[in-house]
CSV table of C-alpha atoms and ligand atoms in Angstrom, one decimal:
chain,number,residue,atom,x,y,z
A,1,UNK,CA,57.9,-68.1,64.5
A,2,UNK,CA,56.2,-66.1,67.2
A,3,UNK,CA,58.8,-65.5,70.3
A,4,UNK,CA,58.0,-63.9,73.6
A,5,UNK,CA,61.0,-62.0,75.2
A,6,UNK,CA,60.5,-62.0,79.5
A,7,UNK,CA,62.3,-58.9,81.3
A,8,UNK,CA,61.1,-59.8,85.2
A,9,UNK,CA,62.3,-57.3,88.0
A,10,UNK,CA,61.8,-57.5,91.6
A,11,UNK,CA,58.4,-56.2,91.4
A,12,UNK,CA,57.6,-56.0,87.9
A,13,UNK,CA,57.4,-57.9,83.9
A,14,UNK,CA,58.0,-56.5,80.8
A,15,UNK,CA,57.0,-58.6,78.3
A,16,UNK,CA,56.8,-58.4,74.1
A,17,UNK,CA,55.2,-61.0,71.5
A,18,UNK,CA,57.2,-60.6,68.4
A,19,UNK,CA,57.0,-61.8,65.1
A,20,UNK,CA,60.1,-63.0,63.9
A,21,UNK,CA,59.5,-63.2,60.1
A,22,UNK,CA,58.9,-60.0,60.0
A,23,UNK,CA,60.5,-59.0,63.5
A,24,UNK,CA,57.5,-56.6,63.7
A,25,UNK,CA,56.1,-56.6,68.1
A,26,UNK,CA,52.6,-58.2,67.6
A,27,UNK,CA,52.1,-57.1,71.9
A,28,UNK,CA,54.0,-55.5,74.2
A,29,UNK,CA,52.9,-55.1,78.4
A,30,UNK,CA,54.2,-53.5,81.9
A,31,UNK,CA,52.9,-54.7,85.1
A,32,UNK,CA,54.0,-52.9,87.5
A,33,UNK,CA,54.3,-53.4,91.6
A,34,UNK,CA,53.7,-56.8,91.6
A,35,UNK,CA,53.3,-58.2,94.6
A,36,UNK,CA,52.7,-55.1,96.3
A,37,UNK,CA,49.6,-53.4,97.2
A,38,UNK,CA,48.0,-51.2,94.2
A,39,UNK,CA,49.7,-53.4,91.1
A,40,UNK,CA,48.6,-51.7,87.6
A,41,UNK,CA,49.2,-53.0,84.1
A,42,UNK,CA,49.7,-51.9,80.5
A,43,UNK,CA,49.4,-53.8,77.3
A,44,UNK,CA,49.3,-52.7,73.9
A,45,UNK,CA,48.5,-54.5,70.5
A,46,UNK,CA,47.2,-53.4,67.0
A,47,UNK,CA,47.2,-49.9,68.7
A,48,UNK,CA,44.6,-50.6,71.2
A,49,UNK,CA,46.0,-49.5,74.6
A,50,UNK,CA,44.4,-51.3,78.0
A,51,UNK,CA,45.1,-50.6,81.2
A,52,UNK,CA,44.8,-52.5,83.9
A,53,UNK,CA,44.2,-52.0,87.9
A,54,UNK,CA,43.9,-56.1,89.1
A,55,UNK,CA,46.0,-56.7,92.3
A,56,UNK,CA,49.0,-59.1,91.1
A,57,UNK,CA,50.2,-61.5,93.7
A,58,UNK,CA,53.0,-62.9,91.8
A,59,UNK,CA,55.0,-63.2,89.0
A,60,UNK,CA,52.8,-66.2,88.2
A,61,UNK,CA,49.7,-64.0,88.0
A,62,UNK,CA,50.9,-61.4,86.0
A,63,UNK,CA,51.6,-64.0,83.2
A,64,UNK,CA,48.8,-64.9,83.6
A,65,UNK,CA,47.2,-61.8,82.9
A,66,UNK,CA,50.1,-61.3,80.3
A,67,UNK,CA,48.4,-64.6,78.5
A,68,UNK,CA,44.7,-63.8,79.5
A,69,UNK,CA,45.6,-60.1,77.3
A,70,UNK,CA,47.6,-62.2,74.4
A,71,UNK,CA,44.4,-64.1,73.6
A,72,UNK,CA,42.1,-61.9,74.7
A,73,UNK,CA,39.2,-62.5,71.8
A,74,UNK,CA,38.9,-58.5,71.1
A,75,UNK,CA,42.8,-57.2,71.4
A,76,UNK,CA,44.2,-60.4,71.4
A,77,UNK,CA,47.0,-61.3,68.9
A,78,UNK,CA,47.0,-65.0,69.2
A,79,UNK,CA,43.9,-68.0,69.8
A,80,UNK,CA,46.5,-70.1,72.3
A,81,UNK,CA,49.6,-69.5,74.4
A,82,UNK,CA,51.0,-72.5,72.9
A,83,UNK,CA,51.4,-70.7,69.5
A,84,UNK,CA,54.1,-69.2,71.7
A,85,UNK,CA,57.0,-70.7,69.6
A,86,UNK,CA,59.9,-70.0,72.3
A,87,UNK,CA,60.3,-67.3,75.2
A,88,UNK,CA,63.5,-65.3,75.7
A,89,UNK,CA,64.5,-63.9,79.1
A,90,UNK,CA,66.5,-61.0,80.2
A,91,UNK,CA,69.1,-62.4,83.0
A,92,UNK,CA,71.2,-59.8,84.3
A,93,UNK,CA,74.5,-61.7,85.4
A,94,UNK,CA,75.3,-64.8,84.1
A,95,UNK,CA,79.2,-64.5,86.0
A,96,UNK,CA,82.1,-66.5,83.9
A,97,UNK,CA,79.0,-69.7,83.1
A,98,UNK,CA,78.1,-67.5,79.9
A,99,UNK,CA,79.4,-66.0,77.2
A,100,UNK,CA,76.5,-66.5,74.9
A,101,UNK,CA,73.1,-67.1,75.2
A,102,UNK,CA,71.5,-71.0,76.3
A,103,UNK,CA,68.7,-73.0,76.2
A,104,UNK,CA,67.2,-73.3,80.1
A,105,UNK,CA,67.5,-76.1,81.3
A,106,UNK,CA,67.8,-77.1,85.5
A,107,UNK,CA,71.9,-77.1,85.0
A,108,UNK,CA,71.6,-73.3,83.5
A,109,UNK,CA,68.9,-72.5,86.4
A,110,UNK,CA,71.5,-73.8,88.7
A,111,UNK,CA,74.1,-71.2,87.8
A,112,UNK,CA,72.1,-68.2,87.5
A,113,UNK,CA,71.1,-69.2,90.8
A,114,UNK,CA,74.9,-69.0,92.0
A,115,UNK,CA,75.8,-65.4,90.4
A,116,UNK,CA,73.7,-64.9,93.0
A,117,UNK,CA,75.7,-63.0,95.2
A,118,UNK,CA,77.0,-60.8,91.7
A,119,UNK,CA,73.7,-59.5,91.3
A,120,UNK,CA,71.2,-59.9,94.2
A,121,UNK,CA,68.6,-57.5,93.4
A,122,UNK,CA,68.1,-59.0,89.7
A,123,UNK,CA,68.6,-62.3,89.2
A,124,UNK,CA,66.3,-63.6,91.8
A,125,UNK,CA,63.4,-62.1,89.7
A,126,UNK,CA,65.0,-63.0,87.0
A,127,UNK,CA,64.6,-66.9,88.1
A,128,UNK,CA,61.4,-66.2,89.3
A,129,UNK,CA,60.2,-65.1,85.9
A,130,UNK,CA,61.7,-67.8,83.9
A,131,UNK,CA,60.0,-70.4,86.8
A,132,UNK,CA,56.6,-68.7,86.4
A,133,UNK,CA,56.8,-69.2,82.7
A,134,UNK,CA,58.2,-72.4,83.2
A,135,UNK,CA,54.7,-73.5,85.1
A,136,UNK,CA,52.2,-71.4,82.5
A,137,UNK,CA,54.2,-72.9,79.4
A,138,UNK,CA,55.7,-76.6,80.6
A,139,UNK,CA,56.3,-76.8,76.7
A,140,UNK,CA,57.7,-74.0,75.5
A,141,UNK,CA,62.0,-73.7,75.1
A,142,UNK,CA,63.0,-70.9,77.1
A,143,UNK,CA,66.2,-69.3,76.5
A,144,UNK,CA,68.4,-67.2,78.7
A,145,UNK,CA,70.1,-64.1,77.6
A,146,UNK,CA,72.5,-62.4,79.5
A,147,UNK,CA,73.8,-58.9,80.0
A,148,UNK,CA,77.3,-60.3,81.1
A,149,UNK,CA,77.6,-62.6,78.1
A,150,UNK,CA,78.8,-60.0,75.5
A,151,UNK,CA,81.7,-58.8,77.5
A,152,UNK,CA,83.0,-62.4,78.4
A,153,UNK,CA,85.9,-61.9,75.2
A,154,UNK,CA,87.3,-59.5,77.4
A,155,UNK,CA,91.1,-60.3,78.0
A,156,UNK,CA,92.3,-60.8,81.6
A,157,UNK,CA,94.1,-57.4,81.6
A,158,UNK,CA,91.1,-55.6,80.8
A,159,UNK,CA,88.5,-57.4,83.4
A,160,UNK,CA,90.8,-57.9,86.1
A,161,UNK,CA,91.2,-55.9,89.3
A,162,UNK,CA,94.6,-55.0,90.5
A,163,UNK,CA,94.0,-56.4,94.1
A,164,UNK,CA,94.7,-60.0,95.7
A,165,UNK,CA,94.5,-62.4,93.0
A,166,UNK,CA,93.3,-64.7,95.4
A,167,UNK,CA,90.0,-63.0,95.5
A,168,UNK,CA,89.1,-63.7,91.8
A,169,UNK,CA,89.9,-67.1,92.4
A,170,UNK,CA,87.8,-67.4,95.5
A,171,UNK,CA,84.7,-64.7,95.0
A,172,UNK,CA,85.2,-64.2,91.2
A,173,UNK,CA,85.8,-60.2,91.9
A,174,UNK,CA,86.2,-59.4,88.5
A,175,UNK,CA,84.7,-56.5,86.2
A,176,UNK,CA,82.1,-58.3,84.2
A,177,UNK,CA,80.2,-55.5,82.2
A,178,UNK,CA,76.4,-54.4,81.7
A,179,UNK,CA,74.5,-53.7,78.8
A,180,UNK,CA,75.9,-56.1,76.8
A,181,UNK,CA,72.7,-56.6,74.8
A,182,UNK,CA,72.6,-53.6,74.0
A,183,UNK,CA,76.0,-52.9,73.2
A,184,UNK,CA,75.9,-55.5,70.9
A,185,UNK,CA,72.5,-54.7,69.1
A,186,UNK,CA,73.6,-51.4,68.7
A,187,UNK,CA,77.4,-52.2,67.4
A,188,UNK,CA,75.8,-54.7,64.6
A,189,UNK,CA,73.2,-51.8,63.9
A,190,UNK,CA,76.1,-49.2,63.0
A,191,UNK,CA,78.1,-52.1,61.2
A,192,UNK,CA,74.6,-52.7,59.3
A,193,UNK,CA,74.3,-49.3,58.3
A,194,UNK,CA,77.9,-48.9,57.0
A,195,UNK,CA,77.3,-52.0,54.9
A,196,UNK,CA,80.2,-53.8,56.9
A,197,UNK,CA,81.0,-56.7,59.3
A,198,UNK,CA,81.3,-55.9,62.7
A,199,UNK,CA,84.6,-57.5,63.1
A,200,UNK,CA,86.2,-55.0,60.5
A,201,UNK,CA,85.3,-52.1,62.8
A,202,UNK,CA,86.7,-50.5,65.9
A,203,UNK,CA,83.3,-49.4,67.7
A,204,UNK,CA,82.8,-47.0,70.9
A,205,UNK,CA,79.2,-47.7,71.9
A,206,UNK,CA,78.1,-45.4,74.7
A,207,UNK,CA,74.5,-46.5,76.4
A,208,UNK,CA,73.7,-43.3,78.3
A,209,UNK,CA,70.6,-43.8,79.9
A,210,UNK,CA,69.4,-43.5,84.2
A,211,UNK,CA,72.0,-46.1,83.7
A,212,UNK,CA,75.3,-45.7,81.6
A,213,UNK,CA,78.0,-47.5,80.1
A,214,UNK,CA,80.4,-47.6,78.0
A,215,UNK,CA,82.1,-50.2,75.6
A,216,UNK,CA,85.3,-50.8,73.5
A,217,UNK,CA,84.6,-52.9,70.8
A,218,UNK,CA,87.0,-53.9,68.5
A,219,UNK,CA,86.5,-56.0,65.7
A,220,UNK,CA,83.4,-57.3,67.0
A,221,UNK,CA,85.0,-58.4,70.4
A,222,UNK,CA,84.8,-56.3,73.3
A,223,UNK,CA,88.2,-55.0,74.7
A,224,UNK,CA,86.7,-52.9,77.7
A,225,UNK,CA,83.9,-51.5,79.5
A,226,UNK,CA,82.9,-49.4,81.9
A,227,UNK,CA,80.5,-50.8,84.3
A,228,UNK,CA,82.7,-53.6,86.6
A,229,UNK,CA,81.4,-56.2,89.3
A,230,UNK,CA,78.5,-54.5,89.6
A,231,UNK,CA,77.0,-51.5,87.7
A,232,UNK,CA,78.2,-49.0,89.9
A,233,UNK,CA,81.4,-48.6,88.0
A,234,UNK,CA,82.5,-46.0,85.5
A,235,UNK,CA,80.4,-43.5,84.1
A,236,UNK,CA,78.6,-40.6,86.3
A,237,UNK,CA,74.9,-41.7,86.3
A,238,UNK,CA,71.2,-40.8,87.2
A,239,UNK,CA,72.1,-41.5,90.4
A,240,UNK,CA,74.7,-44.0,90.9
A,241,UNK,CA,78.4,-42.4,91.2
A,242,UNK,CA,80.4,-44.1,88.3
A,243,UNK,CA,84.2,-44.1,89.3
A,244,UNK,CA,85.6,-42.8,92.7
A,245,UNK,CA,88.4,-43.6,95.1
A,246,UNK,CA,87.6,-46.2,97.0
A,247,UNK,CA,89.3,-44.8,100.0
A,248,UNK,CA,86.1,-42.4,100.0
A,249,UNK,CA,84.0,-45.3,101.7
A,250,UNK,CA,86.0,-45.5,104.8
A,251,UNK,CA,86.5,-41.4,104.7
A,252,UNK,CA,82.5,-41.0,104.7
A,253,UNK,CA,82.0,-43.9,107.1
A,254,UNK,CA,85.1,-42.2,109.9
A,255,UNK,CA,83.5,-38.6,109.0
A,256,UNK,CA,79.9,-39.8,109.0
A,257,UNK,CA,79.4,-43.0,111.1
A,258,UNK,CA,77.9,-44.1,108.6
A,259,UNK,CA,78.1,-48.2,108.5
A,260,UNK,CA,79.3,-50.1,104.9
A,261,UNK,CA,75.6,-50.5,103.7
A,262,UNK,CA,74.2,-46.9,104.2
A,263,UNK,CA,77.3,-46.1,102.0
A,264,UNK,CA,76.4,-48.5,99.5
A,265,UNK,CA,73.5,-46.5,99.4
A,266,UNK,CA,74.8,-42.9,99.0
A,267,UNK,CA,76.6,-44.1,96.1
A,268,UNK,CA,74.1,-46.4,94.5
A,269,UNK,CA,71.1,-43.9,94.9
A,270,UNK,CA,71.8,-40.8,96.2
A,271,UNK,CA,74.9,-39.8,94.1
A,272,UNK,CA,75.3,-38.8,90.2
A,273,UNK,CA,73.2,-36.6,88.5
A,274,UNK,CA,70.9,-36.5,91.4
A,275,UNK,CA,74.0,-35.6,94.0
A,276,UNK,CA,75.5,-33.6,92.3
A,277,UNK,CA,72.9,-31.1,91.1
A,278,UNK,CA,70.5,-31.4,93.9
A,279,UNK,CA,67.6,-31.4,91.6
A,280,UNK,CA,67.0,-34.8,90.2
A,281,UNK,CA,68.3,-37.8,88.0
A,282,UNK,CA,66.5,-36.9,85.2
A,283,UNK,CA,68.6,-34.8,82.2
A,284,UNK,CA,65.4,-33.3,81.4
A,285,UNK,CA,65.2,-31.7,84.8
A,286,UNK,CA,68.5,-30.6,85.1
A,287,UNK,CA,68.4,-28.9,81.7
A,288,UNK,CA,65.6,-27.0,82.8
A,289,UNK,CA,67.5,-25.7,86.0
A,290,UNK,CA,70.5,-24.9,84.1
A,291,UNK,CA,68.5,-22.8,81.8
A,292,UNK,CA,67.2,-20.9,85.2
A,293,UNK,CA,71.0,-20.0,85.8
A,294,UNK,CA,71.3,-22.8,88.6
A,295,UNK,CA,75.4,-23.2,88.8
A,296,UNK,CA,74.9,-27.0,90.4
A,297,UNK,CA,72.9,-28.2,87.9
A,298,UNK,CA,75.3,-26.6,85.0
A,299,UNK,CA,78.4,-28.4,87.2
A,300,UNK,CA,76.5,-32.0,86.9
A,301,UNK,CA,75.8,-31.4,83.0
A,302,UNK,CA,79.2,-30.5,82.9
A,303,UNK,CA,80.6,-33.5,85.1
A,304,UNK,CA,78.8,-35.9,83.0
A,305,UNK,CA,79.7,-34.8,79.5
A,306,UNK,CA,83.5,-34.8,80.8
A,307,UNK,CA,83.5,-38.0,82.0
A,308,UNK,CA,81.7,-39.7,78.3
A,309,UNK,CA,84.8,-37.8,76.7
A,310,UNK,CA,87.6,-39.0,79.1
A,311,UNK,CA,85.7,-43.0,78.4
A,312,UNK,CA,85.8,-42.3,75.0
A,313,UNK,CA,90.0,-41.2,74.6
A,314,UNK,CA,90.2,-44.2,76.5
A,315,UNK,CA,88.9,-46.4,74.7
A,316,UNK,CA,90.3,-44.9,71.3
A,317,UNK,CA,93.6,-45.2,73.0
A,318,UNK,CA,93.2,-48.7,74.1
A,319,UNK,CA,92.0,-49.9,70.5
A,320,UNK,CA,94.6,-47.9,68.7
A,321,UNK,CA,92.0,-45.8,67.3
A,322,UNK,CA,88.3,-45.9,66.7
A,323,UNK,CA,86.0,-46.0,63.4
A,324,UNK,CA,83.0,-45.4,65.2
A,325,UNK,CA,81.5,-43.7,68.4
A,326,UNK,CA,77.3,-44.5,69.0
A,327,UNK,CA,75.2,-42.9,71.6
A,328,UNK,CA,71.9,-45.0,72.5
A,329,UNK,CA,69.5,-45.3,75.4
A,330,UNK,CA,67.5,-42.6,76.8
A,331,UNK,CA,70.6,-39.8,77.4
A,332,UNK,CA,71.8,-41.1,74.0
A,333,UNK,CA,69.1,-41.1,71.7
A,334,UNK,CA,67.6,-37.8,73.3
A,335,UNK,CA,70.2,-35.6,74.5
A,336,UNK,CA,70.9,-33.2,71.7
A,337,UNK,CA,72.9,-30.9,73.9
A,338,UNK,CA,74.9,-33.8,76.2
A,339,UNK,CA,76.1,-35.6,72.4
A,340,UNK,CA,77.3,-31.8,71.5
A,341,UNK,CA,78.9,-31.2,74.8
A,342,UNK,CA,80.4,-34.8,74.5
A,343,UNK,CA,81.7,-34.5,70.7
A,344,UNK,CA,83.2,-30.7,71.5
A,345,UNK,CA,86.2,-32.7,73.4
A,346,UNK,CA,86.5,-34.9,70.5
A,347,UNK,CA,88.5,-32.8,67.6
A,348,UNK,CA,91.6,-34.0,68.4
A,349,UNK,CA,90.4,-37.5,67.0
A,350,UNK,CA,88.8,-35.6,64.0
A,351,UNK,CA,85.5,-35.9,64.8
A,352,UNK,CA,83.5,-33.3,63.7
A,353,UNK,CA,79.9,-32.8,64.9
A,354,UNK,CA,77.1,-31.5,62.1
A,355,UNK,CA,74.6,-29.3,64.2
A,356,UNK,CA,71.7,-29.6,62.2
A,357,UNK,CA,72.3,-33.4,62.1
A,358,UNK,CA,72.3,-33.6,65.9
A,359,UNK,CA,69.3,-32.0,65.9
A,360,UNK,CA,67.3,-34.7,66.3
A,361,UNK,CA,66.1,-37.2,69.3
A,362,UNK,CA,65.2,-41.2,69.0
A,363,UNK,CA,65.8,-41.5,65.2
A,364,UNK,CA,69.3,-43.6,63.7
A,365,UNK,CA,71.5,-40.9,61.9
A,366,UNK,CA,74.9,-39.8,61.6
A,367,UNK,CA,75.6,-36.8,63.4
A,368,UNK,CA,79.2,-36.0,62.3
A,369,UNK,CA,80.1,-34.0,58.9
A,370,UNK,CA,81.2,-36.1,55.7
A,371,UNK,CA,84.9,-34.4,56.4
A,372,UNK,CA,84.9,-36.3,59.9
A,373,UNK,CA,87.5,-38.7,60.3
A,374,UNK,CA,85.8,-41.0,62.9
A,375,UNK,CA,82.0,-41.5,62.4
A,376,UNK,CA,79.6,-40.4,64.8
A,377,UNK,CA,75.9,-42.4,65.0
A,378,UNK,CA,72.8,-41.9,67.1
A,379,UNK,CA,71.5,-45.5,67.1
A,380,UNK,CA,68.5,-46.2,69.5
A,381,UNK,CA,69.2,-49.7,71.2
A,382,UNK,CA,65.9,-52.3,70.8
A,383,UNK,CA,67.6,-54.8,73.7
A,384,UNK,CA,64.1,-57.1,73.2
A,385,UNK,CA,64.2,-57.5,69.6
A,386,UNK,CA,67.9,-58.8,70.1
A,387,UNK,CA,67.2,-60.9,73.0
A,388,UNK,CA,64.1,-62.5,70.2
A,389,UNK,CA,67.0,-63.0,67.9
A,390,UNK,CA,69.1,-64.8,70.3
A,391,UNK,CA,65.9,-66.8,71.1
A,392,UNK,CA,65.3,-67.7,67.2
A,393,UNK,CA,68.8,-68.3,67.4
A,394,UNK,CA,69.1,-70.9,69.3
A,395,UNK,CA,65.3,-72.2,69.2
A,396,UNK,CA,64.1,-71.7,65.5
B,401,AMP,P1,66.8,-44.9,80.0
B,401,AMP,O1,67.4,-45.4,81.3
B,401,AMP,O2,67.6,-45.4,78.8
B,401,AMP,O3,65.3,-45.2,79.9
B,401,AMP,O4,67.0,-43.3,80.0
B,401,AMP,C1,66.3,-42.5,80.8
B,401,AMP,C2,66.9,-41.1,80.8
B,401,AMP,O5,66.9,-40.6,79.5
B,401,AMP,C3,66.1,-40.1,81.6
B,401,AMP,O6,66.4,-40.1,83.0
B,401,AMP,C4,66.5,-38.8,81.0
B,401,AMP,O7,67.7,-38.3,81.7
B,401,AMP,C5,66.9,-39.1,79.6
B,401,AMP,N1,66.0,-38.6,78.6
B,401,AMP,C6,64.8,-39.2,78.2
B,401,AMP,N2,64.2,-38.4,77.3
B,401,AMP,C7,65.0,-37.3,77.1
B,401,AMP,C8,65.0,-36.1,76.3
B,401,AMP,N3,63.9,-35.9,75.5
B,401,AMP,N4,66.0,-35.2,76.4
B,401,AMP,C9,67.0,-35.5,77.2
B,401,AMP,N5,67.1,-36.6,78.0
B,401,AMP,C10,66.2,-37.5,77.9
């Protein structure tokens, strides 16, 4: 069964052929700035790289330079794009409709449509791609996975805000949770590894990446996480602020004049990493300065680490304990030095970091000693080959 997984942004598609006997990627693309002047694209297959400078108008013309690519007679990996068996798409916010994945049809369209308002910079492109597909593939199933889904077993307790109840009932202001394909890939990975079920494990997944959350899973149901109505909760981020007092908004906007949207702005893009330090959103970077003795960059390494650990008591405190914390995604999988700073606040739950261990970036490991009491993994997240599996799922 050959499945192609759809991630569609505002002005871009990521795309992936994969295999699903083997679950080996038989193609993967990026077409960037579509629909803007200067559109490039990347696709790779049987380690043949092409790149790509044709203007895209649309999403509908990138697939089709996605399919012209996928049965291209020299790098092509297929003859037709009907041996497409099923497509998979990435939707961002599937509200309360969704707690697992679905089969697309004009009722499921409908309500991604009204989440909306939840999420208005993703799923719009996120329609758009699975309505460009729809028109390139009339017969292929498409499924729809969703970031939210996963963290729909939260309990009311856990995802409600404590402000006029009357405002979930009429907006559905609610924390829903991001990452959730992830957070799930990476929680059955761990359970995988430690040849047990998910459900018999209490699980701390932290996705540190431009973007970070953090998750409470226990027993394969998530109790908590850290990213709310919209991703700008919770964790300090590349550039997004993670928790503050709201009372801040109206203190900027008196001090400033600033009006509610410019605000929105300072906190979305202009905060985190990037505020703080000065320098930039990238850990990288900020390493680098830090290195050069400079104090703000130090502070933001040093505000980020703290707030992972404070997430992390948490969370073991929610669950009444924890059997394993995971760092994936780009922070998670990379940052040597952020997991060290991260784990030195964590001896009180007998966690117990091994150096040499940690010493590594992008591979699946352990990282705690064999006298640690909670387990400690590096597990990089592989969010496409998940959203395949929901695809083969519900398709195959
Ligand atoms: P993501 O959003 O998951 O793609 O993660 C991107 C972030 O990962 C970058 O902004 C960096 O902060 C971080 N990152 C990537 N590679 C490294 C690395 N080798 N060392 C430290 N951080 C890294």
């Amino acid at each position: 069964m050959k499945v192609l997984v759809i991630n569609c942004g505002s002005s871009s598609l990521k795309y992936q052929l994969l295999d699903m006997q083997t679950e080996k990627v038989l193609a993967k693309g990026y077409c960037q700035k579509v629909g803007i002047e200067g559109s490039f694209s990347d696709h790779e297959a049987n380690g043949v790289k092409t790149h790509s400078h044709r203007q895209l108008k649309d999403h509908k013309q990138a697939l089709k330079l996605m399919s012209k690519f996928l049965t291209d007679k020299k790098i092509g990996v297929i003859f037709n794009i009907n041996e497409i068996d099923a497509v998979g798409h990435r939707v961002v916010h599937g509200g309360e409709n969704f707690s697992h994945s679905v089969i697309i049809d004009g009722k499921v369209k409908e309500a991604i449509r009204e989440c909306i308002p939840l999420a208005p910079l993703h799923n719009p492109p996120n329609l758009m791609g699975i309505e460009a597909c729809e028109r390139i593939m009339p017969n292929t199933p498409m499924v729809a996975v969703f970031d939210t889904a996963f963290h729909q077993s939260m309990d009311k307790k856990s995802y409600l805000y404590a402000i006029p109840y009357e405002y979930y009932e009429k907006y559905g202001i609610r924390r829903y949770g991001f990452h959730g394909t992830s957070h799930k890939y990476v929680s059955n990975k761990v359970a995988e590894i430690l040849d047990t079920k998910v459900d018999e494990i209490k699980v701390i997944s932290c996705h540190i990446g431009n973007g970070a959350s953090i998750c409470a899973i226990n027993k394969g149901k998530v109790q908590d996480t850290s990213m709310g109505l919209t991703p700008l909760e919770g964790l300090v981020m590349g550039t997004r602020c993670g928790d503050i007092d709201p009372a801040i908004i109206k203190f900027l906007s008196d001090k400033e004049g600033y009006n509610i949207h410019k605000i929105d702005d300072i906190l979305n893009k202009n905060s985190g990493l990037l505020g703080v330090s000065g320098i930039s959103n990238d850990i990288r970077d900020i390493e680098q300065a830090e290195s050069e003795g400079n104090q703000r960059a130090k502070l933001a390494l040093e505000m980020f680490a703290y707030r992972v650990a404070k997430y992390i008591g948490a969370y073991a405190a929610a669950m009444n304990g924890v059997d394993v914390v995971l760092f994936t995604a780009g922070v998670g999988e990379n940052g040597i030095k952020v997991r060290e700073e991260v784990c030195a606040y964590l001896g009180y739950l007998g966690i117990y970091l091994d150096k040499e261990a940690n010493d590594s970036r992008g591979k699946l490991k352990e990282i705690t000693t064999s006298d640690s009491k909670v387990k400690v993994f590096v597990v990089p997240t592989d969010e496409e080959l998940m959203i395949a599996r929901e695809t083969k799922g519900l398709i195959g």
